Amino acid sequence: VSGPDALAAPGSPEQAAVSAGQPPPPATQEDKASSKVTLAELKSCLQRARELGARAQELTAGAQRKAAGEPGVTEPEGQPAGPRGEEAPAYQRFHALALPGPPGLVLPYKYQVLAEMFRSMDTVVGMLHNRSETATFAKVKQGVQDMMRKRFEERNVGQIRAVYPTSYRFRQERNVPTFKDGVKRSDYQLTIEPLLDQEPGSTAPHLTASHLLRRRQVFGQNLVERVREHHRAFLASLNPPVVVPEDQLTRWHPRFNVDGVPDIEPAELPQPPTTEKLATAQEVLARARSLMSPRMEKALSDLALRTAKPSSPGSPGPALPATPPATPPAVSPAALKGVSQDLLQRIRCKEAQKQLAQMTRPPEREQRLQRLERLPELARLLRGVFVSERKPALPMEVACARMAGSYHAAMSPGEMETHVRLLAELLPDWLSLHRIRSDTYVKLDKVAELAGVLAQLARLARAEAAL
């Protein structure tokens, strides 16, 4: 079905007339008006939907650009964009909103950390000052880091000086007592001295708890004043500008981003003086001209000119070795004048054999030689054990335990027993071992001279080393 018949609604008079074979009645003015209103509403709804879709696409694109960190994305008023790729965590960016209690003149998170650093620094400096000890930055840094579990650098000290300039006196000093291997007494160190109210003629006052509390309050007030300055600039940038008396301000503006306040620029700290190093004779002469007579000055000038001529760029100079010689310098023939050549040859041959033996010695023999070197001292200890015990024989475990407790190096009883058995092997007339049932007893000849025993052990050690 096509044409006007298809437009007739079912059940309408037009549809009944069509079904009866009669032409449809003409449309009235009211029907035409209602159809026009419906088309206008549809067009307006369609236009509104298109506008909403375009707006949604713009918001989506803006959110994507902001997440990617592209420039040109504007931040809401009162919340400046942070550094690209260095956005602070949420607990720092919204620290002021998460504080308990009613809103007030709260400090940014980084300012509160700086206030805690000042409190810790004041505590450490006060302890050192009260016991008349020079407070250096190295000591204060270690104490503050132990208290706060945070890094404390010279930049933080500069920030503290910028906030509270009259809190400390900073100087670069030398010859400060130090107990660190990497710091010499001649090195310059940054010293910190607290500035306190002192009456003329009185001794240096101590940094008491009341002083610490008062200085902490002053530091906090200075931090609040810095935030006030940024808050005043924010109020002046509003449209229209807002002016609030400072004595009536009890809280920040709702749109003022407290944690977005910029960092405090650190103040300059004293730096160690730069010392000039004189490298040439000309520099030394130029520096000492005012300290010498004209005749001496002329003589030194002539000497400097004569010594400078051979080392001119046109004349070749002697080549210096790049590295020191690896072998010690040989003995001059004049020093060996009158010494027999046969004796020198024998000494050289013996030294060569010794070096060869050391290079080709097996590990077992090296270990035996080390034990032989320990035997004289162990023999002295063993004789002392027998003298103190006043017994003709001692169990092996008791003797080894006493000797291990008296030896200067740590040695197990098993290793000590190995040395005792080696003593019995080398000196059977002086020390003997007796096996009785399941125990081994050590018997010592107390009549023998200890000096002769030690000499015999030294002679055996030299003979073993010569093999």
Short mmCIF file of C-alpha atoms in Angstrom, two decimals:
data_model
loop_
_atom_site.label_atom_id
_atom_site.label_comp_id
_atom_site.label_asym_id
_atom_site.label_seq_id
_atom_site.Cartn_x
_atom_site.Cartn_y
_atom_site.Cartn_z
CA VAL A 1 0.00 0.00 0.00
CA SER A 2 1.38 3.36 -0.98
CA GLY A 3 0.21 6.93 -1.32
CA PRO A 4 -2.18 8.65 1.09
CA ASP A 5 -3.82 5.38 2.05
CA ALA A 6 -0.66 4.28 3.81
CA LEU A 7 -0.71 7.37 6.03
CA ALA A 8 -4.18 6.66 7.49
CA ALA A 9 -4.08 5.35 11.00
CA PRO A 10 -5.98 2.09 11.67
CA GLY A 11 -9.45 2.65 13.17
CA SER A 12 -9.63 6.27 11.99
CA PRO A 13 -12.46 7.70 9.83
CA GLU A 14 -10.03 7.94 6.92
CA GLN A 15 -9.19 4.25 7.20
CA ALA A 16 -12.91 3.37 7.35
CA ALA A 17 -13.64 5.42 4.28
CA VAL A 18 -10.78 3.83 2.39
CA SER A 19 -11.96 0.38 3.33
CA ALA A 20 -15.50 1.28 2.13
CA GLY A 21 -14.14 2.54 -1.20
CA GLN A 22 -14.86 6.16 -0.49
CA PRO A 23 -12.34 9.00 -0.69
CA PRO A 24 -10.93 10.24 2.70
CA PRO A 25 -12.36 13.41 4.16
CA PRO A 26 -10.23 16.57 3.86
CA ALA A 27 -7.81 17.39 6.74
CA THR A 28 -8.93 20.07 9.15
CA GLN A 29 -6.90 23.15 10.28
CA GLU A 30 -6.47 21.73 13.80
CA ASP A 31 -4.85 18.55 12.53
CA LYS A 32 -2.41 20.58 10.38
CA ALA A 33 -1.41 22.76 13.36
CA SER A 34 -0.82 19.77 15.65
CA SER A 35 1.42 18.10 13.07
CA LYS A 36 3.48 21.29 12.70
CA VAL A 37 3.96 21.56 16.47
CA THR A 38 5.12 17.96 16.68
CA LEU A 39 7.73 18.45 13.94
CA ALA A 40 9.08 21.60 15.64
CA GLU A 41 9.46 19.76 18.94
CA LEU A 42 11.25 16.90 17.27
CA LYS A 43 13.66 19.28 15.54
CA SER A 44 14.43 21.10 18.81
CA CYS A 45 15.03 17.83 20.67
CA LEU A 46 17.35 16.64 17.91
CA GLN A 47 19.30 19.90 18.03
CA ARG A 48 19.62 19.64 21.83
CA ALA A 49 20.88 16.07 21.59
CA ARG A 50 23.50 17.11 19.06
CA GLU A 51 24.69 19.92 21.35
CA LEU A 52 24.94 17.57 24.35
CA GLY A 53 26.90 15.05 22.30
CA ALA A 54 29.38 17.70 21.15
CA ARG A 55 29.77 18.92 24.74
CA ALA A 56 30.42 15.39 25.97
CA GLN A 57 33.08 14.87 23.31
CA GLU A 58 34.80 18.12 24.32
CA LEU A 59 34.82 17.12 28.00
CA THR A 60 36.21 13.67 27.16
CA ALA A 61 38.98 15.14 25.00
CA GLY A 62 39.85 17.69 27.71
CA ALA A 63 40.09 14.97 30.35
CA GLN A 64 42.37 12.89 28.14
CA ARG A 65 44.67 15.87 27.45
CA LYS A 66 44.84 16.67 31.17
CA ALA A 67 45.71 13.06 32.05
CA ALA A 68 48.45 13.07 29.38
CA GLY A 69 49.91 16.33 30.82
CA GLU A 70 49.55 18.34 27.62
CA PRO A 71 49.94 22.13 27.89
CA GLY A 72 46.99 24.34 27.38
CA VAL A 73 44.68 22.55 29.81
CA THR A 74 43.39 25.10 32.30
CA GLU A 75 43.08 24.17 35.93
CA PRO A 76 40.13 25.24 38.08
CA GLU A 77 40.57 28.61 39.73
CA GLY A 78 42.65 28.44 42.90
CA GLN A 79 44.30 25.13 41.90
CA PRO A 80 47.38 25.80 39.74
CA ALA A 81 48.71 22.95 37.67
CA GLY A 82 51.65 21.15 39.25
CA PRO A 83 54.96 20.41 37.52
CA ARG A 84 54.68 18.15 34.54
CA GLY A 85 55.09 14.49 35.49
CA GLU A 86 55.75 15.35 39.16
CA GLU A 87 52.29 15.40 40.66
CA ALA A 88 52.36 15.09 44.44
CA PRO A 89 50.47 12.22 46.07
CA ALA A 90 46.90 12.78 47.20
CA TYR A 91 47.71 12.83 50.93
CA GLN A 92 49.88 15.90 50.24
CA ARG A 93 47.67 17.63 47.66
CA PHE A 94 44.56 17.40 49.85
CA HIS A 95 46.24 17.47 53.23
CA ALA A 96 44.32 20.57 54.37
CA LEU A 97 40.98 18.93 53.59
CA ALA A 98 41.75 15.82 55.59
CA LEU A 99 42.63 17.58 58.84
CA PRO A 100 40.25 16.90 61.73
CA GLY A 101 38.27 19.68 63.41
CA PRO A 102 36.83 22.88 61.96
CA PRO A 103 38.70 24.56 59.08
CA GLY A 104 41.13 27.32 60.01
CA LEU A 105 44.50 28.78 59.07
CA VAL A 106 46.10 25.40 58.41
CA LEU A 107 49.57 25.02 56.93
CA PRO A 108 50.47 23.08 53.77
CA TYR A 109 51.91 19.62 54.21
CA LYS A 110 55.44 20.66 53.16
CA TYR A 111 55.36 23.60 55.57
CA GLN A 112 54.38 21.32 58.44
CA VAL A 113 57.28 18.98 57.57
CA LEU A 114 59.62 21.99 57.62
CA ALA A 115 58.24 23.04 61.01
CA GLU A 116 58.93 19.54 62.35
CA MET A 117 62.47 19.73 60.94
CA PHE A 118 63.01 23.04 62.76
CA ARG A 119 61.77 21.55 66.02
CA SER A 120 64.13 18.55 65.67
CA MET A 121 67.04 20.77 64.63
CA ASP A 122 66.44 23.12 67.56
CA THR A 123 66.40 20.15 69.94
CA VAL A 124 69.70 18.75 68.66
CA VAL A 125 71.40 22.16 68.55
CA GLY A 126 70.14 22.93 72.06
CA MET A 127 71.63 19.70 73.44
CA LEU A 128 75.02 20.45 71.85
CA HIS A 129 74.93 24.11 72.93
CA ASN A 130 74.03 23.31 76.54
CA ARG A 131 77.08 21.08 76.95
CA SER A 132 79.38 23.64 75.25
CA GLU A 133 79.94 21.52 72.16
CA THR A 134 80.26 23.01 68.71
CA ALA A 135 77.22 22.09 66.63
CA THR A 136 78.30 21.20 63.09
CA PHE A 137 75.96 20.41 60.23
CA ALA A 138 77.15 16.79 60.15
CA LYS A 139 76.12 16.24 63.79
CA VAL A 140 72.79 18.05 63.40
CA LYS A 141 71.98 16.19 60.18
CA GLN A 142 72.49 12.79 61.78
CA GLY A 143 70.38 13.72 64.83
CA VAL A 144 67.49 15.16 62.81
CA GLN A 145 67.40 12.17 60.46
CA ASP A 146 67.34 9.78 63.42
CA MET A 147 64.41 11.69 64.98
CA MET A 148 62.29 12.21 61.85
CA ARG A 149 63.29 9.26 59.66
CA LYS A 150 63.51 11.74 56.77
CA ARG A 151 66.38 13.17 54.75
CA PHE A 152 67.76 16.46 56.07
CA GLU A 153 70.00 18.44 53.71
CA GLU A 154 71.59 21.89 53.57
CA ARG A 155 68.65 23.04 51.43
CA ASN A 156 66.34 22.49 54.41
CA VAL A 157 68.69 24.51 56.60
CA GLY A 158 68.54 27.31 54.04
CA GLN A 159 64.72 27.20 54.11
CA ILE A 160 64.76 27.42 57.91
CA ARG A 161 67.07 30.44 57.71
CA ALA A 162 64.76 32.07 55.14
CA VAL A 163 61.71 31.61 57.41
CA TYR A 164 63.43 32.54 60.70
CA PRO A 165 66.61 34.53 59.95
CA THR A 166 67.33 35.45 63.58
CA SER A 167 67.25 31.89 64.91
CA TYR A 168 70.86 30.81 64.25
CA ARG A 169 74.28 32.14 63.36
CA PHE A 170 75.97 30.15 60.60
CA ARG A 171 79.73 30.18 60.04
CA GLN A 172 82.40 28.20 58.23
CA GLU A 173 85.10 27.21 60.74
CA ARG A 174 88.21 25.05 60.77
CA ASN A 175 89.94 23.07 63.52
CA VAL A 176 86.62 21.83 64.85
CA PRO A 177 87.08 18.54 66.77
CA THR A 178 85.66 15.67 64.76
CA PHE A 179 85.66 11.91 65.15
CA LYS A 180 85.00 10.93 61.54
CA ASP A 181 87.58 9.35 59.26
CA GLY A 182 86.52 11.34 56.19
CA VAL A 183 86.66 14.77 57.88
CA LYS A 184 89.95 16.41 58.86
CA ARG A 185 90.40 19.09 61.48
CA SER A 186 91.79 21.39 58.80
CA ASP A 187 88.62 21.14 56.69
CA TYR A 188 85.97 23.84 56.80
CA GLN A 189 82.69 22.83 58.46
CA LEU A 190 79.36 24.62 58.70
CA THR A 191 78.75 25.45 62.38
CA ILE A 192 75.37 26.38 63.85
CA GLU A 193 74.98 28.56 66.93
CA PRO A 194 71.58 29.51 68.41
CA LEU A 195 70.93 33.23 68.88
CA LEU A 196 69.56 33.90 72.36
CA ASP A 197 68.89 37.05 74.36
CA GLN A 198 71.95 37.60 76.52
CA GLU A 199 72.55 40.32 79.03
CA PRO A 200 75.92 42.11 78.76
CA GLY A 201 78.51 40.67 81.10
CA SER A 202 76.62 37.40 81.77
CA THR A 203 77.56 33.92 80.67
CA ALA A 204 76.05 32.26 77.62
CA PRO A 205 72.46 31.23 78.44
CA HIS A 206 71.23 27.71 78.00
CA LEU A 207 68.59 26.77 75.44
CA THR A 208 65.84 25.76 77.87
CA ALA A 209 62.44 24.22 77.16
CA SER A 210 60.74 27.62 77.31
CA HIS A 211 63.17 28.94 74.69
CA LEU A 212 62.45 25.96 72.45
CA LEU A 213 58.69 26.46 72.77
CA ARG A 214 58.88 30.18 72.06
CA ARG A 215 61.15 29.70 69.02
CA ARG A 216 58.83 27.02 67.71
CA GLN A 217 55.86 29.36 67.98
CA VAL A 218 57.71 32.15 66.17
CA PHE A 219 58.65 29.75 63.38
CA GLY A 220 55.03 28.61 63.01
CA GLN A 221 53.79 32.20 62.91
CA ASN A 222 56.30 33.04 60.18
CA LEU A 223 55.07 30.10 58.13
CA VAL A 224 51.45 31.24 58.52
CA GLU A 225 52.44 34.74 57.42
CA ARG A 226 53.97 33.35 54.24
CA VAL A 227 50.72 31.51 53.46
CA ARG A 228 48.83 34.76 54.17
CA GLU A 229 50.81 36.51 51.45
CA HIS A 230 49.81 33.91 48.87
CA HIS A 231 46.21 34.05 50.14
CA ARG A 232 46.12 37.83 49.71
CA ALA A 233 47.37 37.48 46.14
CA PHE A 234 44.67 34.87 45.47
CA LEU A 235 41.93 37.12 46.86
CA ALA A 236 43.17 40.00 44.71
CA SER A 237 42.98 37.81 41.58
CA LEU A 238 39.28 37.03 42.08
CA ASN A 239 36.58 38.82 40.11
CA PRO A 240 35.60 40.92 41.94
CA PRO A 241 38.60 41.17 44.29
CA VAL A 242 38.00 40.32 47.95
CA VAL A 243 39.59 42.23 50.82
CA VAL A 244 39.56 40.69 54.30
CA PRO A 245 41.14 42.37 57.36
CA GLU A 246 44.05 40.30 58.63
CA ASP A 247 42.86 40.41 62.26
CA GLN A 248 39.49 38.95 61.23
CA LEU A 249 40.72 36.15 58.98
CA THR A 250 39.98 32.79 60.64
CA ARG A 251 40.03 30.43 57.63
CA TRP A 252 41.24 30.36 54.05
CA HIS A 253 39.04 30.96 51.03
CA PRO A 254 37.17 27.77 50.01
CA ARG A 255 38.75 27.80 46.56
CA PHE A 256 42.25 28.62 47.84
CA ASN A 257 44.51 25.60 47.28
CA VAL A 258 46.48 25.55 50.53
CA ASP A 259 48.69 22.63 49.56
CA GLY A 260 49.45 24.27 46.20
CA VAL A 261 51.52 27.03 47.81
CA PRO A 262 55.03 27.08 46.27
CA ASP A 263 58.07 25.90 48.21
CA ILE A 264 60.18 28.28 50.27
CA GLU A 265 63.28 29.45 48.48
CA PRO A 266 66.30 28.58 50.66
CA ALA A 267 68.54 31.39 51.87
CA GLU A 268 72.26 31.40 51.21
CA LEU A 269 74.51 29.70 53.73
CA PRO A 270 78.18 30.56 54.34
CA GLN A 271 80.47 28.68 51.97
CA PRO A 272 84.10 27.70 52.64
CA PRO A 273 86.55 30.26 51.23
CA THR A 274 88.31 29.39 48.02
CA THR A 275 92.05 29.08 48.53
CA GLU A 276 94.48 29.77 45.71
CA LYS A 277 97.08 27.12 44.97
CA LEU A 278 100.38 28.35 43.55
CA ALA A 279 101.62 25.95 40.89
CA THR A 280 104.60 27.72 39.26
CA ALA A 281 107.58 29.74 40.40
CA GLN A 282 106.26 32.79 38.58
CA GLU A 283 103.08 32.73 40.69
CA VAL A 284 105.07 32.37 43.91
CA LEU A 285 107.30 35.27 42.85
CA ALA A 286 104.32 37.46 41.99
CA ARG A 287 102.72 36.74 45.35
CA ALA A 288 105.91 37.41 47.38
CA ARG A 289 107.08 40.60 45.64
CA SER A 290 105.93 42.79 48.51
CA LEU A 291 107.77 40.69 51.10
CA MET A 292 111.29 40.82 49.72
CA SER A 293 114.01 43.35 49.02
CA PRO A 294 114.67 44.66 45.48
CA ARG A 295 117.97 42.78 45.21
CA MET A 296 116.36 39.48 46.18
CA GLU A 297 113.50 40.17 43.79
CA LYS A 298 115.93 40.77 40.93
CA ALA A 299 117.88 37.60 41.75
CA LEU A 300 114.73 35.49 41.81
CA SER A 301 113.57 37.02 38.53
CA ASP A 302 116.85 36.09 36.83
CA LEU A 303 116.64 32.57 38.25
CA ALA A 304 113.06 32.15 37.04
CA LEU A 305 114.06 33.31 33.53
CA ARG A 306 117.04 30.91 33.38
CA THR A 307 114.96 27.93 34.54
CA ALA A 308 112.14 28.81 32.13
CA LYS A 309 114.36 28.81 28.99
CA PRO A 310 115.03 25.03 28.77
CA SER A 311 111.35 24.23 29.22
CA SER A 312 110.21 26.53 26.40
CA PRO A 313 107.75 25.08 23.85
CA GLY A 314 110.37 25.01 21.10
CA SER A 315 112.97 23.00 23.01
CA PRO A 316 112.43 19.30 23.60
CA GLY A 317 112.36 18.32 27.24
CA PRO A 318 113.24 15.03 28.86
CA ALA A 319 110.50 12.44 28.66
CA LEU A 320 109.08 11.59 32.05
CA PRO A 321 107.85 8.07 32.79
CA ALA A 322 104.07 7.79 32.81
CA THR A 323 104.07 5.36 35.72
CA PRO A 324 106.59 4.69 38.50
CA PRO A 325 108.83 1.69 37.99
CA ALA A 326 107.33 -1.56 39.18
CA THR A 327 110.64 -2.95 40.48
CA PRO A 328 112.74 -1.34 43.23
CA PRO A 329 115.83 0.53 42.07
CA ALA A 330 118.97 -1.54 41.81
CA VAL A 331 121.77 -1.08 44.29
CA SER A 332 124.51 1.13 42.93
CA PRO A 333 127.90 -0.50 42.30
CA ALA A 334 129.55 1.99 44.65
CA ALA A 335 127.53 0.61 47.55
CA LEU A 336 128.72 -2.94 46.80
CA LYS A 337 132.40 -1.98 46.55
CA GLY A 338 134.54 -4.44 48.53
CA VAL A 339 131.87 -7.17 48.71
CA SER A 340 132.85 -10.56 47.31
CA GLN A 341 131.18 -11.42 44.01
CA ASP A 342 130.84 -15.05 45.08
CA LEU A 343 128.93 -13.99 48.18
CA LEU A 344 126.63 -11.79 46.09
CA GLN A 345 126.04 -14.67 43.68
CA ARG A 346 125.17 -17.06 46.51
CA ILE A 347 122.74 -14.53 48.02
CA ARG A 348 121.05 -14.04 44.68
CA CYS A 349 120.75 -17.78 44.10
CA LYS A 350 119.33 -18.33 47.58
CA GLU A 351 116.77 -15.56 47.10
CA ALA A 352 115.76 -17.04 43.76
CA GLN A 353 115.31 -20.49 45.31
CA LYS A 354 113.21 -19.02 48.12
CA GLN A 355 110.95 -17.24 45.70
CA LEU A 356 110.61 -20.35 43.58
CA ALA A 357 109.73 -22.44 46.65
CA GLN A 358 107.09 -19.98 47.66
CA MET A 359 105.54 -20.04 44.21
CA THR A 360 105.53 -23.85 43.93
CA ARG A 361 104.71 -24.78 47.53
CA PRO A 362 101.59 -27.01 47.88
CA PRO A 363 98.78 -25.91 50.24
CA GLU A 364 99.42 -28.73 52.72
CA ARG A 365 103.04 -27.69 53.18
CA GLU A 366 102.04 -24.03 53.52
CA GLN A 367 99.64 -24.99 56.30
CA ARG A 368 102.34 -27.01 58.07
CA LEU A 369 104.72 -24.03 57.95
CA GLN A 370 102.06 -21.78 59.46
CA ARG A 371 101.64 -24.24 62.31
CA LEU A 372 105.38 -24.37 62.84
CA GLU A 373 105.41 -20.57 63.22
CA ARG A 374 102.80 -20.82 65.99
CA LEU A 375 104.57 -23.59 67.94
CA PRO A 376 107.00 -21.42 70.01
CA GLU A 377 104.16 -19.40 71.54
CA LEU A 378 102.00 -22.50 72.04
CA ALA A 379 104.89 -24.28 73.77
CA ARG A 380 105.17 -21.35 76.18
CA LEU A 381 101.42 -21.49 76.87
CA LEU A 382 101.48 -25.25 77.42
CA ARG A 383 104.29 -24.98 79.96
CA GLY A 384 102.31 -22.26 81.79
CA VAL A 385 99.26 -24.54 81.92
CA PHE A 386 101.30 -27.35 83.51
CA VAL A 387 102.91 -24.97 86.00
CA SER A 388 99.53 -23.62 87.10
CA GLU A 389 97.88 -27.05 87.34
CA ARG A 390 100.81 -28.64 89.28
CA LYS A 391 100.14 -32.07 87.77
CA PRO A 392 102.53 -34.43 85.95
CA ALA A 393 99.96 -35.14 83.21
CA LEU A 394 96.77 -33.54 81.91
CA PRO A 395 93.94 -34.80 79.69
CA MET A 396 94.20 -33.64 76.10
CA GLU A 397 90.80 -31.87 76.24
CA VAL A 398 91.74 -29.87 79.36
CA ALA A 399 95.15 -28.81 78.02
CA CYS A 400 93.74 -27.78 74.63
CA ALA A 401 90.86 -25.81 76.21
CA ARG A 402 93.25 -23.89 78.51
CA MET A 403 95.62 -23.12 75.65
CA ALA A 404 92.79 -22.00 73.33
CA GLY A 405 91.53 -19.62 76.03
CA SER A 406 94.98 -18.03 76.44
CA TYR A 407 95.98 -17.78 72.76
CA HIS A 408 95.74 -14.31 71.17
CA ALA A 409 93.81 -15.58 68.12
CA ALA A 410 90.59 -17.57 67.97
CA MET A 411 91.30 -21.27 67.61
CA SER A 412 89.08 -24.28 68.13
CA PRO A 413 90.08 -27.10 70.55
CA GLY A 414 90.39 -29.47 67.58
CA GLU A 415 92.90 -27.21 65.85
CA MET A 416 94.77 -26.76 69.12
CA GLU A 417 95.00 -30.55 69.50
CA THR A 418 96.61 -30.74 66.03
CA HIS A 419 99.31 -28.30 67.19
CA VAL A 420 99.91 -30.29 70.38
CA ARG A 421 100.36 -33.50 68.40
CA LEU A 422 102.80 -31.70 66.10
CA LEU A 423 104.78 -30.57 69.17
CA ALA A 424 104.92 -34.15 70.41
CA GLU A 425 106.09 -35.26 66.95
CA LEU A 426 108.91 -32.72 66.75
CA LEU A 427 109.99 -32.81 70.42
CA PRO A 428 109.30 -36.30 71.74
CA ASP A 429 111.78 -35.90 74.63
CA TRP A 430 110.00 -32.77 75.91
CA LEU A 431 106.35 -33.64 75.25
CA SER A 432 104.82 -37.11 75.13
CA LEU A 433 101.27 -38.42 74.58
CA HIS A 434 99.89 -41.42 76.49
CA ARG A 435 96.75 -43.29 75.52
CA ILE A 436 94.94 -44.68 78.58
CA ARG A 437 91.68 -46.43 77.79
CA SER A 438 89.57 -43.93 75.84
CA ASP A 439 91.44 -40.79 76.92
CA THR A 440 94.71 -39.22 75.79
CA TYR A 441 97.00 -37.62 78.36
CA VAL A 442 99.74 -35.07 77.79
CA LYS A 443 102.96 -35.30 79.82
CA LEU A 444 105.56 -32.54 79.89
CA ASP A 445 109.18 -32.47 80.98
CA LYS A 446 109.21 -29.51 83.40
CA VAL A 447 112.97 -29.82 84.03
CA ALA A 448 113.93 -28.94 80.44
CA GLU A 449 114.84 -25.33 79.75
CA LEU A 450 112.15 -23.47 77.83
CA ALA A 451 114.71 -21.32 75.99
CA GLY A 452 116.39 -24.41 74.51
CA VAL A 453 112.99 -25.77 73.45
CA LEU A 454 112.06 -22.52 71.71
CA ALA A 455 115.44 -22.37 69.93
CA GLN A 456 115.01 -25.94 68.70
CA LEU A 457 111.53 -25.15 67.36
CA ALA A 458 112.83 -22.08 65.52
CA ARG A 459 115.64 -24.16 63.98
CA LEU A 460 113.16 -26.80 62.81
CA ALA A 461 110.89 -24.14 61.30
CA ARG A 462 113.81 -22.65 59.31
CA ALA A 463 114.81 -26.08 58.06
CA GLU A 464 111.27 -26.85 56.93
CA ALA A 465 110.99 -23.50 55.15
CA ALA A 466 114.30 -24.08 53.29
CA LEU A 467 113.13 -27.38 51.77
#
